[in-house]
Amino acid sequence: MRKFYLLLAIFIAALNLRPILTSVAPLLGTMQSDLGMSGLTASLLTTLPVLCMGIFAPAATALSDRLGLERTIVIALLLITGGTALRGIVGSVTILVVTALVGGIGISLAGPLLSGFIKKYFPTKPGIVSIYSASMTVGAALASAFSIPIYDRSHHSLTLTLSCWAILGVIALLIWSAFLRNKAERKRLVRSRLPIRNKRAILLTLFFGFMASMFYSITAWISPIAHSFGYSPSSSAVFLTLFTIIQVPVSLIVPGLVSRFGKRRLFLVLCSVFELIGIVMLLFHLPMLPAIICLGIGAGGLFPLALMLPIVETNTSEEAGAWAAMSQCGGYIIGAFGPLLVGTIHDYSGSYHAALLAMLVIIVAMIGVQLLIAGKKAEEGARSAG
């Protein structure tokens, strides 16, 4: 029963890490017209949380050392829930930007600490990270898919549509409140430090950055790319939804396979090759559907593996949290500039061809980093951990 409760806590916490971002994307055009929002401000609603997820990630380990792992995650959930709920009080551009900042800080704290939580309670089962990654993907997909229907059924109420996702946060807080009733742990004098001089941690950060830049670039530009190929706006939007949905089963399966067989290098490179094939198909203007499937499989496998690496590379929950904080700090900052790079190249070249070539270069660089991370020693560690 205790194990089920811990898994439920991971699932419900991760479910809250994306709706504050993805509920905005389908309504950006509507918000611009209703609130008189500029394009730059509209882009901040998605870019700002991602930057926060990187910039404030190191604070997670400092707060965890001072307050405790579970209590810091509860604080993170409070920030995310409060930021989301605040959008229901008043509909203004200022409130939207402020809540994007608050929610981004909450996500930056919860993200790396959930890896530490898994390391603490499931030290020999890093494959549990599949629940974390799949739940996060489900939360993103739910908010993205239902924002427009909720907006239509609520008589075009932006405040209700954007704030209703706070319900998930309230449920999470009720479940996580049980950890607050536990007696505070007596913290050790050793502080968690970011492994900034550890070569493997640096490689992991680079991998996370390449992975995130590809993910956010595909998320931001796959619909416009499809539209430029002659697909209708509705069909182009469906491709983005399909890209997200495919990731759910893949993110559940891949970590378990790595834990069982220990072939981390194989699965890392294989997922990257799927992304490579998907981009090549787009370069040659082949049908979008198989390209989207390949991209979804690649992204769905790479993200949980990026979350899993800090867990299998470390010995304690504090170390896992520190490694995850460092990889997500650098990784999300790099990732936030991925869509900007694609957009800039497209503006200068007038087509997506050069941008897709740039994405190919990123994937090749990512494969090189993966080969360096998943050496023989790491493979043996992953196998013994499984």
Short mmCIF file of N, CA and C in Angstrom, two decimals, residues 143-312:
data_model
loop_
_atom_site.label_atom_id
_atom_site.label_comp_id
_atom_site.label_asym_id
_atom_site.label_seq_id
_atom_site.Cartn_x
_atom_site.Cartn_y
_atom_site.Cartn_z
N ALA A 143 -3.99 19.32 -21.19
CA ALA A 143 -4.17 20.77 -21.23
C ALA A 143 -4.18 21.30 -22.65
N SER A 144 -3.35 20.73 -23.50
CA SER A 144 -3.30 21.17 -24.90
C SER A 144 -4.57 20.79 -25.66
N ALA A 145 -5.05 19.56 -25.42
CA ALA A 145 -6.20 19.05 -26.17
C ALA A 145 -7.52 19.65 -25.72
N PHE A 146 -7.66 19.96 -24.43
CA PHE A 146 -8.97 20.37 -23.90
C PHE A 146 -9.11 21.87 -23.67
N SER A 147 -8.07 22.64 -23.92
CA SER A 147 -8.19 24.08 -23.70
C SER A 147 -9.24 24.71 -24.59
N ILE A 148 -9.24 24.38 -25.87
CA ILE A 148 -10.22 24.95 -26.79
C ILE A 148 -11.64 24.49 -26.46
N PRO A 149 -11.90 23.18 -26.24
CA PRO A 149 -13.25 22.75 -25.85
C PRO A 149 -13.74 23.41 -24.56
N ILE A 150 -12.86 23.55 -23.56
CA ILE A 150 -13.26 24.20 -22.32
C ILE A 150 -13.58 25.67 -22.57
N TYR A 151 -12.78 26.30 -23.40
CA TYR A 151 -13.00 27.71 -23.74
C TYR A 151 -14.35 27.89 -24.42
N ASP A 152 -14.70 26.99 -25.32
CA ASP A 152 -15.99 27.08 -26.03
C ASP A 152 -17.15 26.83 -25.08
N ARG A 153 -17.02 25.84 -24.21
CA ARG A 153 -18.12 25.48 -23.30
C ARG A 153 -18.28 26.48 -22.15
N SER A 154 -17.24 27.24 -21.86
CA SER A 154 -17.31 28.22 -20.77
C SER A 154 -17.74 29.60 -21.27
N HIS A 155 -18.36 29.62 -22.45
CA HIS A 155 -18.81 30.88 -23.06
C HIS A 155 -17.63 31.84 -23.25
N HIS A 156 -16.54 31.28 -23.75
CA HIS A 156 -15.34 32.04 -24.11
C HIS A 156 -14.74 32.78 -22.91
N SER A 157 -14.64 32.06 -21.80
CA SER A 157 -14.03 32.63 -20.60
C SER A 157 -12.56 32.20 -20.52
N LEU A 158 -11.66 33.16 -20.79
CA LEU A 158 -10.23 32.86 -20.72
C LEU A 158 -9.79 32.55 -19.30
N THR A 159 -10.33 33.29 -18.35
CA THR A 159 -9.93 33.10 -16.95
C THR A 159 -10.26 31.71 -16.46
N LEU A 160 -11.46 31.23 -16.76
CA LEU A 160 -11.86 29.89 -16.33
C LEU A 160 -11.05 28.83 -17.04
N THR A 161 -10.84 29.00 -18.33
CA THR A 161 -10.12 28.00 -19.12
C THR A 161 -8.69 27.83 -18.63
N LEU A 162 -8.02 28.94 -18.31
CA LEU A 162 -6.62 28.87 -17.91
C LEU A 162 -6.43 28.48 -16.45
N SER A 163 -7.43 28.75 -15.61
CA SER A 163 -7.29 28.49 -14.18
C SER A 163 -7.84 27.14 -13.73
N CYS A 164 -8.66 26.49 -14.57
CA CYS A 164 -9.30 25.24 -14.14
C CYS A 164 -8.30 24.13 -13.87
N TRP A 165 -7.08 24.26 -14.44
CA TRP A 165 -6.07 23.22 -14.25
C TRP A 165 -5.50 23.24 -12.84
N ALA A 166 -5.84 24.26 -12.05
CA ALA A 166 -5.43 24.30 -10.65
C ALA A 166 -6.06 23.16 -9.86
N ILE A 167 -7.14 22.58 -10.39
CA ILE A 167 -7.78 21.43 -9.72
C ILE A 167 -6.79 20.29 -9.55
N LEU A 168 -5.96 20.07 -10.57
CA LEU A 168 -4.94 19.02 -10.48
C LEU A 168 -3.97 19.32 -9.35
N GLY A 169 -3.64 20.59 -9.18
CA GLY A 169 -2.72 20.98 -8.12
C GLY A 169 -3.32 20.79 -6.74
N VAL A 170 -4.61 21.09 -6.59
CA VAL A 170 -5.28 20.89 -5.30
C VAL A 170 -5.26 19.41 -4.93
N ILE A 171 -5.54 18.54 -5.90
CA ILE A 171 -5.51 17.10 -5.64
C ILE A 171 -4.10 16.67 -5.23
N ALA A 172 -3.10 17.19 -5.93
CA ALA A 172 -1.71 16.84 -5.61
C ALA A 172 -1.35 17.29 -4.20
N LEU A 173 -1.77 18.49 -3.83
CA LEU A 173 -1.46 19.00 -2.49
C LEU A 173 -2.11 18.16 -1.39
N LEU A 174 -3.33 17.68 -1.65
CA LEU A 174 -4.00 16.82 -0.68
C LEU A 174 -3.22 15.52 -0.47
N ILE A 175 -2.73 14.96 -1.57
CA ILE A 175 -1.97 13.71 -1.48
C ILE A 175 -0.61 13.95 -0.81
N TRP A 176 0.06 15.03 -1.18
CA TRP A 176 1.40 15.30 -0.65
C TRP A 176 1.36 15.84 0.77
N SER A 177 0.18 16.27 1.25
CA SER A 177 0.09 16.78 2.62
C SER A 177 0.46 15.71 3.64
N ALA A 178 0.33 14.44 3.25
CA ALA A 178 0.70 13.34 4.17
C ALA A 178 2.18 13.40 4.53
N PHE A 179 3.02 13.89 3.61
CA PHE A 179 4.45 13.98 3.89
C PHE A 179 4.76 15.08 4.90
N LEU A 180 3.88 16.08 4.98
CA LEU A 180 4.09 17.16 5.94
C LEU A 180 3.84 16.69 7.37
N ARG A 181 3.04 15.64 7.51
CA ARG A 181 2.74 15.12 8.85
C ARG A 181 3.89 14.31 9.42
N ASN A 182 4.79 13.89 8.52
CA ASN A 182 5.96 13.16 9.01
C ASN A 182 6.89 14.09 9.77
N LYS A 183 7.59 13.56 10.74
CA LYS A 183 8.55 14.37 11.48
C LYS A 183 9.68 14.79 10.54
N ALA A 184 10.10 16.01 10.71
CA ALA A 184 11.18 16.52 9.86
C ALA A 184 12.45 15.70 10.05
N GLU A 185 13.09 15.39 8.94
CA GLU A 185 14.33 14.63 9.02
C GLU A 185 15.44 15.52 9.56
N ARG A 186 16.31 14.93 10.35
CA ARG A 186 17.47 15.68 10.83
C ARG A 186 18.47 15.73 9.68
N LYS A 187 18.66 16.93 9.15
CA LYS A 187 19.49 17.06 7.95
C LYS A 187 20.97 16.90 8.28
N ARG A 188 21.69 16.26 7.40
CA ARG A 188 23.12 16.12 7.56
C ARG A 188 23.82 17.44 7.25
N LEU A 189 25.03 17.61 7.81
CA LEU A 189 25.75 18.86 7.62
C LEU A 189 26.29 18.99 6.20
N VAL A 190 26.38 17.88 5.47
CA VAL A 190 26.89 17.92 4.11
C VAL A 190 25.86 18.55 3.18
N ARG A 191 26.27 19.57 2.47
CA ARG A 191 25.37 20.24 1.55
C ARG A 191 25.42 19.60 0.16
N SER A 192 24.29 19.59 -0.50
CA SER A 192 24.25 19.10 -1.87
C SER A 192 24.85 20.17 -2.77
N ARG A 193 25.81 19.79 -3.57
CA ARG A 193 26.45 20.74 -4.48
C ARG A 193 26.28 20.29 -5.91
N LEU A 194 26.10 21.26 -6.78
CA LEU A 194 25.99 20.92 -8.19
C LEU A 194 27.33 20.37 -8.67
N PRO A 195 27.31 19.27 -9.42
CA PRO A 195 28.57 18.63 -9.85
C PRO A 195 29.17 19.33 -11.07
N ILE A 196 29.50 20.63 -10.91
CA ILE A 196 29.91 21.44 -12.06
C ILE A 196 31.28 21.04 -12.61
N ARG A 197 32.06 20.28 -11.82
CA ARG A 197 33.37 19.85 -12.31
C ARG A 197 33.38 18.38 -12.72
N ASN A 198 32.25 17.74 -12.64
CA ASN A 198 32.16 16.34 -13.02
C ASN A 198 31.89 16.23 -14.53
N LYS A 199 32.80 15.57 -15.23
CA LYS A 199 32.70 15.51 -16.70
C LYS A 199 31.42 14.81 -17.15
N ARG A 200 31.04 13.76 -16.43
CA ARG A 200 29.84 13.03 -16.84
C ARG A 200 28.59 13.88 -16.61
N ALA A 201 28.58 14.66 -15.53
CA ALA A 201 27.45 15.54 -15.27
C ALA A 201 27.36 16.63 -16.34
N ILE A 202 28.52 17.11 -16.80
CA ILE A 202 28.53 18.12 -17.86
C ILE A 202 27.99 17.53 -19.16
N LEU A 203 28.41 16.31 -19.46
CA LEU A 203 27.90 15.63 -20.66
C LEU A 203 26.39 15.42 -20.57
N LEU A 204 25.94 15.04 -19.38
CA LEU A 204 24.51 14.83 -19.17
C LEU A 204 23.73 16.13 -19.40
N THR A 205 24.30 17.24 -18.95
CA THR A 205 23.67 18.55 -19.14
C THR A 205 23.60 18.90 -20.62
N LEU A 206 24.67 18.63 -21.35
CA LEU A 206 24.67 18.88 -22.80
C LEU A 206 23.61 18.03 -23.49
N PHE A 207 23.54 16.77 -23.10
CA PHE A 207 22.52 15.89 -23.68
C PHE A 207 21.12 16.42 -23.41
N PHE A 208 20.87 16.81 -22.15
CA PHE A 208 19.54 17.34 -21.81
C PHE A 208 19.24 18.59 -22.64
N GLY A 209 20.25 19.43 -22.85
CA GLY A 209 20.06 20.63 -23.65
C GLY A 209 19.73 20.33 -25.09
N PHE A 210 20.47 19.41 -25.70
CA PHE A 210 20.19 19.03 -27.09
C PHE A 210 18.80 18.40 -27.21
N MET A 211 18.49 17.51 -26.24
CA MET A 211 17.19 16.85 -26.24
C MET A 211 16.06 17.87 -26.12
N ALA A 212 16.19 18.81 -25.17
CA ALA A 212 15.15 19.82 -24.95
C ALA A 212 15.02 20.77 -26.12
N SER A 213 16.13 21.16 -26.73
CA SER A 213 16.05 22.07 -27.88
C SER A 213 15.31 21.42 -29.04
N MET A 214 15.54 20.13 -29.24
CA MET A 214 14.80 19.41 -30.28
C MET A 214 13.32 19.31 -29.94
N PHE A 215 13.03 18.95 -28.68
CA PHE A 215 11.64 18.78 -28.27
C PHE A 215 10.85 20.07 -28.44
N TYR A 216 11.39 21.17 -27.93
CA TYR A 216 10.65 22.44 -27.99
C TYR A 216 10.61 23.00 -29.40
N SER A 217 11.63 22.72 -30.20
CA SER A 217 11.61 23.16 -31.60
C SER A 217 10.53 22.43 -32.38
N ILE A 218 10.45 21.12 -32.17
CA ILE A 218 9.42 20.33 -32.85
C ILE A 218 8.03 20.77 -32.38
N THR A 219 7.88 20.94 -31.07
CA THR A 219 6.59 21.34 -30.51
C THR A 219 6.14 22.69 -31.07
N ALA A 220 7.06 23.62 -31.18
CA ALA A 220 6.71 24.97 -31.62
C ALA A 220 6.49 25.06 -33.13
N TRP A 221 7.21 24.26 -33.91
CA TRP A 221 7.23 24.50 -35.35
C TRP A 221 6.65 23.39 -36.21
N ILE A 222 6.26 22.26 -35.60
CA ILE A 222 5.79 21.17 -36.45
C ILE A 222 4.49 21.54 -37.17
N SER A 223 3.60 22.26 -36.52
CA SER A 223 2.35 22.67 -37.18
C SER A 223 2.61 23.67 -38.31
N PRO A 224 3.42 24.72 -38.08
CA PRO A 224 3.74 25.61 -39.20
C PRO A 224 4.45 24.91 -40.35
N ILE A 225 5.33 23.96 -40.03
CA ILE A 225 6.01 23.21 -41.09
C ILE A 225 5.00 22.42 -41.91
N ALA A 226 4.07 21.74 -41.23
CA ALA A 226 3.03 20.98 -41.93
C ALA A 226 2.18 21.90 -42.80
N HIS A 227 1.86 23.08 -42.27
CA HIS A 227 1.04 24.03 -43.04
C HIS A 227 1.80 24.49 -44.28
N SER A 228 3.12 24.67 -44.16
CA SER A 228 3.92 25.09 -45.32
C SER A 228 4.00 23.99 -46.37
N PHE A 229 3.77 22.74 -45.96
CA PHE A 229 3.77 21.62 -46.89
C PHE A 229 2.42 21.47 -47.61
N GLY A 230 1.45 22.30 -47.25
CA GLY A 230 0.16 22.27 -47.91
C GLY A 230 -0.96 21.66 -47.11
N TYR A 231 -0.70 21.27 -45.86
CA TYR A 231 -1.77 20.72 -45.02
C TYR A 231 -2.63 21.85 -44.47
N SER A 232 -3.88 21.55 -44.20
CA SER A 232 -4.79 22.55 -43.65
C SER A 232 -4.40 22.90 -42.22
N PRO A 233 -4.84 24.05 -41.70
CA PRO A 233 -4.53 24.41 -40.31
C PRO A 233 -5.01 23.37 -39.31
N SER A 234 -6.20 22.79 -39.54
CA SER A 234 -6.72 21.78 -38.60
C SER A 234 -5.88 20.51 -38.64
N SER A 235 -5.49 20.08 -39.84
CA SER A 235 -4.64 18.90 -39.96
C SER A 235 -3.27 19.14 -39.34
N SER A 236 -2.74 20.35 -39.51
CA SER A 236 -1.43 20.69 -38.94
C SER A 236 -1.48 20.62 -37.42
N ALA A 237 -2.59 21.06 -36.83
CA ALA A 237 -2.74 21.01 -35.37
C ALA A 237 -2.84 19.58 -34.88
N VAL A 238 -3.47 18.72 -35.67
CA VAL A 238 -3.61 17.31 -35.30
C VAL A 238 -2.24 16.64 -35.23
N PHE A 239 -1.32 17.03 -36.11
CA PHE A 239 0.02 16.45 -36.09
C PHE A 239 0.73 16.73 -34.76
N LEU A 240 0.54 17.93 -34.23
CA LEU A 240 1.15 18.27 -32.93
C LEU A 240 0.55 17.41 -31.82
N THR A 241 -0.77 17.23 -31.85
CA THR A 241 -1.43 16.38 -30.85
C THR A 241 -0.93 14.95 -30.94
N LEU A 242 -0.79 14.45 -32.17
CA LEU A 242 -0.32 13.09 -32.38
C LEU A 242 1.12 12.93 -31.89
N PHE A 243 1.94 13.93 -32.14
CA PHE A 243 3.33 13.94 -31.67
C PHE A 243 3.38 13.78 -30.15
N THR A 244 2.45 14.44 -29.45
CA THR A 244 2.41 14.37 -27.99
C THR A 244 1.88 13.03 -27.50
N ILE A 245 0.81 12.54 -28.14
CA ILE A 245 0.18 11.29 -27.70
C ILE A 245 1.12 10.09 -27.85
N ILE A 246 1.88 10.06 -28.94
CA ILE A 246 2.79 8.94 -29.19
C ILE A 246 3.81 8.81 -28.07
N GLN A 247 4.18 9.94 -27.47
CA GLN A 247 5.22 9.93 -26.44
C GLN A 247 4.79 9.20 -25.16
N VAL A 248 3.48 9.14 -24.90
CA VAL A 248 3.01 8.56 -23.64
C VAL A 248 3.39 7.08 -23.50
N PRO A 249 2.98 6.20 -24.44
CA PRO A 249 3.37 4.80 -24.27
C PRO A 249 4.87 4.57 -24.37
N VAL A 250 5.53 5.35 -25.24
CA VAL A 250 6.98 5.18 -25.38
C VAL A 250 7.70 5.52 -24.09
N SER A 251 7.28 6.62 -23.44
CA SER A 251 7.93 7.03 -22.20
C SER A 251 7.68 6.05 -21.06
N LEU A 252 6.63 5.26 -21.16
CA LEU A 252 6.36 4.22 -20.17
C LEU A 252 7.22 2.98 -20.41
N ILE A 253 7.48 2.67 -21.66
CA ILE A 253 8.14 1.42 -22.03
C ILE A 253 9.67 1.50 -21.96
N VAL A 254 10.23 2.57 -22.51
CA VAL A 254 11.69 2.65 -22.68
C VAL A 254 12.47 2.57 -21.36
N PRO A 255 12.12 3.32 -20.30
CA PRO A 255 12.90 3.20 -19.06
C PRO A 255 12.89 1.79 -18.48
N GLY A 256 11.75 1.10 -18.60
CA GLY A 256 11.68 -0.27 -18.12
C GLY A 256 12.61 -1.20 -18.89
N LEU A 257 12.69 -1.00 -20.20
CA LEU A 257 13.58 -1.81 -21.01
C LEU A 257 15.04 -1.56 -20.65
N VAL A 258 15.38 -0.29 -20.41
CA VAL A 258 16.76 0.03 -20.03
C VAL A 258 17.10 -0.56 -18.67
N SER A 259 16.16 -0.48 -17.73
CA SER A 259 16.40 -1.04 -16.40
C SER A 259 16.58 -2.55 -16.46
N ARG A 260 15.83 -3.18 -17.35
CA ARG A 260 15.87 -4.65 -17.43
C ARG A 260 17.10 -5.16 -18.16
N PHE A 261 17.43 -4.53 -19.30
CA PHE A 261 18.49 -5.06 -20.15
C PHE A 261 19.81 -4.29 -20.01
N GLY A 262 19.77 -3.07 -19.44
CA GLY A 262 21.00 -2.31 -19.24
C GLY A 262 21.64 -1.79 -20.51
N LYS A 263 20.92 -1.83 -21.64
CA LYS A 263 21.49 -1.35 -22.90
C LYS A 263 21.20 0.14 -23.08
N ARG A 264 21.76 0.94 -22.18
CA ARG A 264 21.44 2.36 -22.20
C ARG A 264 21.92 3.04 -23.48
N ARG A 265 23.14 2.73 -23.89
CA ARG A 265 23.68 3.34 -25.11
C ARG A 265 22.80 3.02 -26.31
N LEU A 266 22.38 1.77 -26.42
CA LEU A 266 21.55 1.34 -27.54
C LEU A 266 20.26 2.14 -27.60
N PHE A 267 19.57 2.27 -26.48
CA PHE A 267 18.27 2.94 -26.49
C PHE A 267 18.41 4.45 -26.66
N LEU A 268 19.47 5.03 -26.09
CA LEU A 268 19.70 6.46 -26.29
C LEU A 268 19.91 6.77 -27.77
N VAL A 269 20.80 6.03 -28.40
CA VAL A 269 21.10 6.27 -29.81
C VAL A 269 19.91 5.92 -30.70
N LEU A 270 19.23 4.82 -30.36
CA LEU A 270 18.07 4.40 -31.16
C LEU A 270 16.99 5.47 -31.18
N CYS A 271 16.71 6.06 -30.02
CA CYS A 271 15.70 7.12 -29.96
C CYS A 271 16.14 8.33 -30.77
N SER A 272 17.42 8.65 -30.70
CA SER A 272 17.94 9.78 -31.48
C SER A 272 17.85 9.50 -32.98
N VAL A 273 18.10 8.25 -33.36
CA VAL A 273 18.01 7.88 -34.78
C VAL A 273 16.57 8.03 -35.28
N PHE A 274 15.59 7.70 -34.43
CA PHE A 274 14.19 7.91 -34.81
C PHE A 274 13.95 9.39 -35.10
N GLU A 275 14.47 10.27 -34.25
CA GLU A 275 14.32 11.71 -34.51
C GLU A 275 15.03 12.09 -35.80
N LEU A 276 16.21 11.52 -36.02
CA LEU A 276 16.98 11.81 -37.23
C LEU A 276 16.19 11.42 -38.48
N ILE A 277 15.60 10.23 -38.45
CA ILE A 277 14.80 9.76 -39.59
C ILE A 277 13.61 10.68 -39.82
N GLY A 278 12.95 11.11 -38.73
CA GLY A 278 11.81 11.99 -38.86
C GLY A 278 12.17 13.31 -39.52
N ILE A 279 13.30 13.91 -39.12
CA ILE A 279 13.73 15.17 -39.71
C ILE A 279 14.12 14.99 -41.18
N VAL A 280 14.81 13.89 -41.49
CA VAL A 280 15.18 13.61 -42.89
C VAL A 280 13.93 13.48 -43.76
N MET A 281 12.90 12.82 -43.25
CA MET A 281 11.65 12.69 -44.00
C MET A 281 11.02 14.05 -44.26
N LEU A 282 11.11 14.94 -43.28
CA LEU A 282 10.60 16.30 -43.49
C LEU A 282 11.43 17.04 -44.53
N LEU A 283 12.74 16.83 -44.51
CA LEU A 283 13.61 17.50 -45.48
C LEU A 283 13.25 17.13 -46.91
N PHE A 284 12.85 15.88 -47.10
CA PHE A 284 12.50 15.41 -48.44
C PHE A 284 11.00 15.51 -48.73
N HIS A 285 10.29 16.21 -47.86
CA HIS A 285 8.85 16.45 -48.04
C HIS A 285 8.07 15.15 -48.21
N LEU A 286 8.46 14.13 -47.47
CA LEU A 286 7.73 12.88 -47.49
C LEU A 286 6.47 13.04 -46.63
N PRO A 287 5.52 12.09 -46.70
CA PRO A 287 4.28 12.23 -45.91
C PRO A 287 4.55 12.52 -44.45
N MET A 288 3.75 13.41 -43.86
CA MET A 288 3.98 13.88 -42.50
C MET A 288 3.74 12.82 -41.44
N LEU A 289 2.75 11.96 -41.65
CA LEU A 289 2.36 11.02 -40.60
C LEU A 289 3.51 10.13 -40.14
N PRO A 290 4.21 9.42 -41.06
CA PRO A 290 5.33 8.59 -40.57
C PRO A 290 6.44 9.42 -39.95
N ALA A 291 6.65 10.64 -40.44
CA ALA A 291 7.67 11.52 -39.86
C ALA A 291 7.29 11.87 -38.43
N ILE A 292 6.02 12.18 -38.20
CA ILE A 292 5.55 12.53 -36.86
C ILE A 292 5.67 11.33 -35.92
N ILE A 293 5.37 10.14 -36.42
CA ILE A 293 5.49 8.93 -35.60
C ILE A 293 6.94 8.73 -35.16
N CYS A 294 7.88 8.89 -36.09
CA CYS A 294 9.30 8.74 -35.76
C CYS A 294 9.74 9.79 -34.74
N LEU A 295 9.31 11.03 -34.94
CA LEU A 295 9.69 12.10 -34.02
C LEU A 295 9.08 11.87 -32.63
N GLY A 296 7.85 11.37 -32.60
CA GLY A 296 7.19 11.10 -31.32
C GLY A 296 7.87 9.97 -30.56
N ILE A 297 8.27 8.92 -31.29
CA ILE A 297 8.98 7.80 -30.65
C ILE A 297 10.31 8.29 -30.08
N GLY A 298 11.04 9.08 -30.88
CA GLY A 298 12.33 9.58 -30.43
C GLY A 298 12.21 10.46 -29.20
N ALA A 299 11.32 11.43 -29.25
CA ALA A 299 11.15 12.35 -28.12
C ALA A 299 10.60 11.62 -26.90
N GLY A 300 9.69 10.68 -27.13
CA GLY A 300 9.09 9.93 -26.03
C GLY A 300 10.08 9.06 -25.28
N GLY A 301 11.13 8.61 -25.97
CA GLY A 301 12.15 7.80 -25.32
C GLY A 301 13.26 8.62 -24.70
N LEU A 302 13.64 9.72 -25.36
CA LEU A 302 14.78 10.51 -24.89
C LEU A 302 14.49 11.24 -23.58
N PHE A 303 13.29 11.77 -23.43
CA PHE A 303 13.00 12.56 -22.23
C PHE A 303 13.07 11.73 -20.95
N PRO A 304 12.41 10.57 -20.87
CA PRO A 304 12.54 9.78 -19.64
C PRO A 304 13.96 9.29 -19.39
N LEU A 305 14.72 9.03 -20.45
CA LEU A 305 16.11 8.62 -20.26
C LEU A 305 16.94 9.77 -19.71
N ALA A 306 16.63 11.00 -20.14
CA ALA A 306 17.32 12.17 -19.59
C ALA A 306 17.01 12.35 -18.11
N LEU A 307 15.78 12.01 -17.71
CA LEU A 307 15.41 12.07 -16.30
C LEU A 307 16.02 10.91 -15.51
N MET A 308 16.21 9.80 -16.17
CA MET A 308 16.69 8.57 -15.52
C MET A 308 18.20 8.63 -15.25
N LEU A 309 18.96 9.30 -16.12
CA LEU A 309 20.42 9.30 -16.00
C LEU A 309 20.93 9.82 -14.65
N PRO A 310 20.41 10.93 -14.10
CA PRO A 310 20.91 11.36 -12.79
C PRO A 310 20.66 10.34 -11.68
N ILE A 311 19.61 9.54 -11.83
CA ILE A 311 19.28 8.55 -10.82
C ILE A 311 20.26 7.39 -10.84
N VAL A 312 20.58 6.90 -12.03
CA VAL A 312 21.48 5.74 -12.13
C VAL A 312 22.95 6.12 -12.00
#
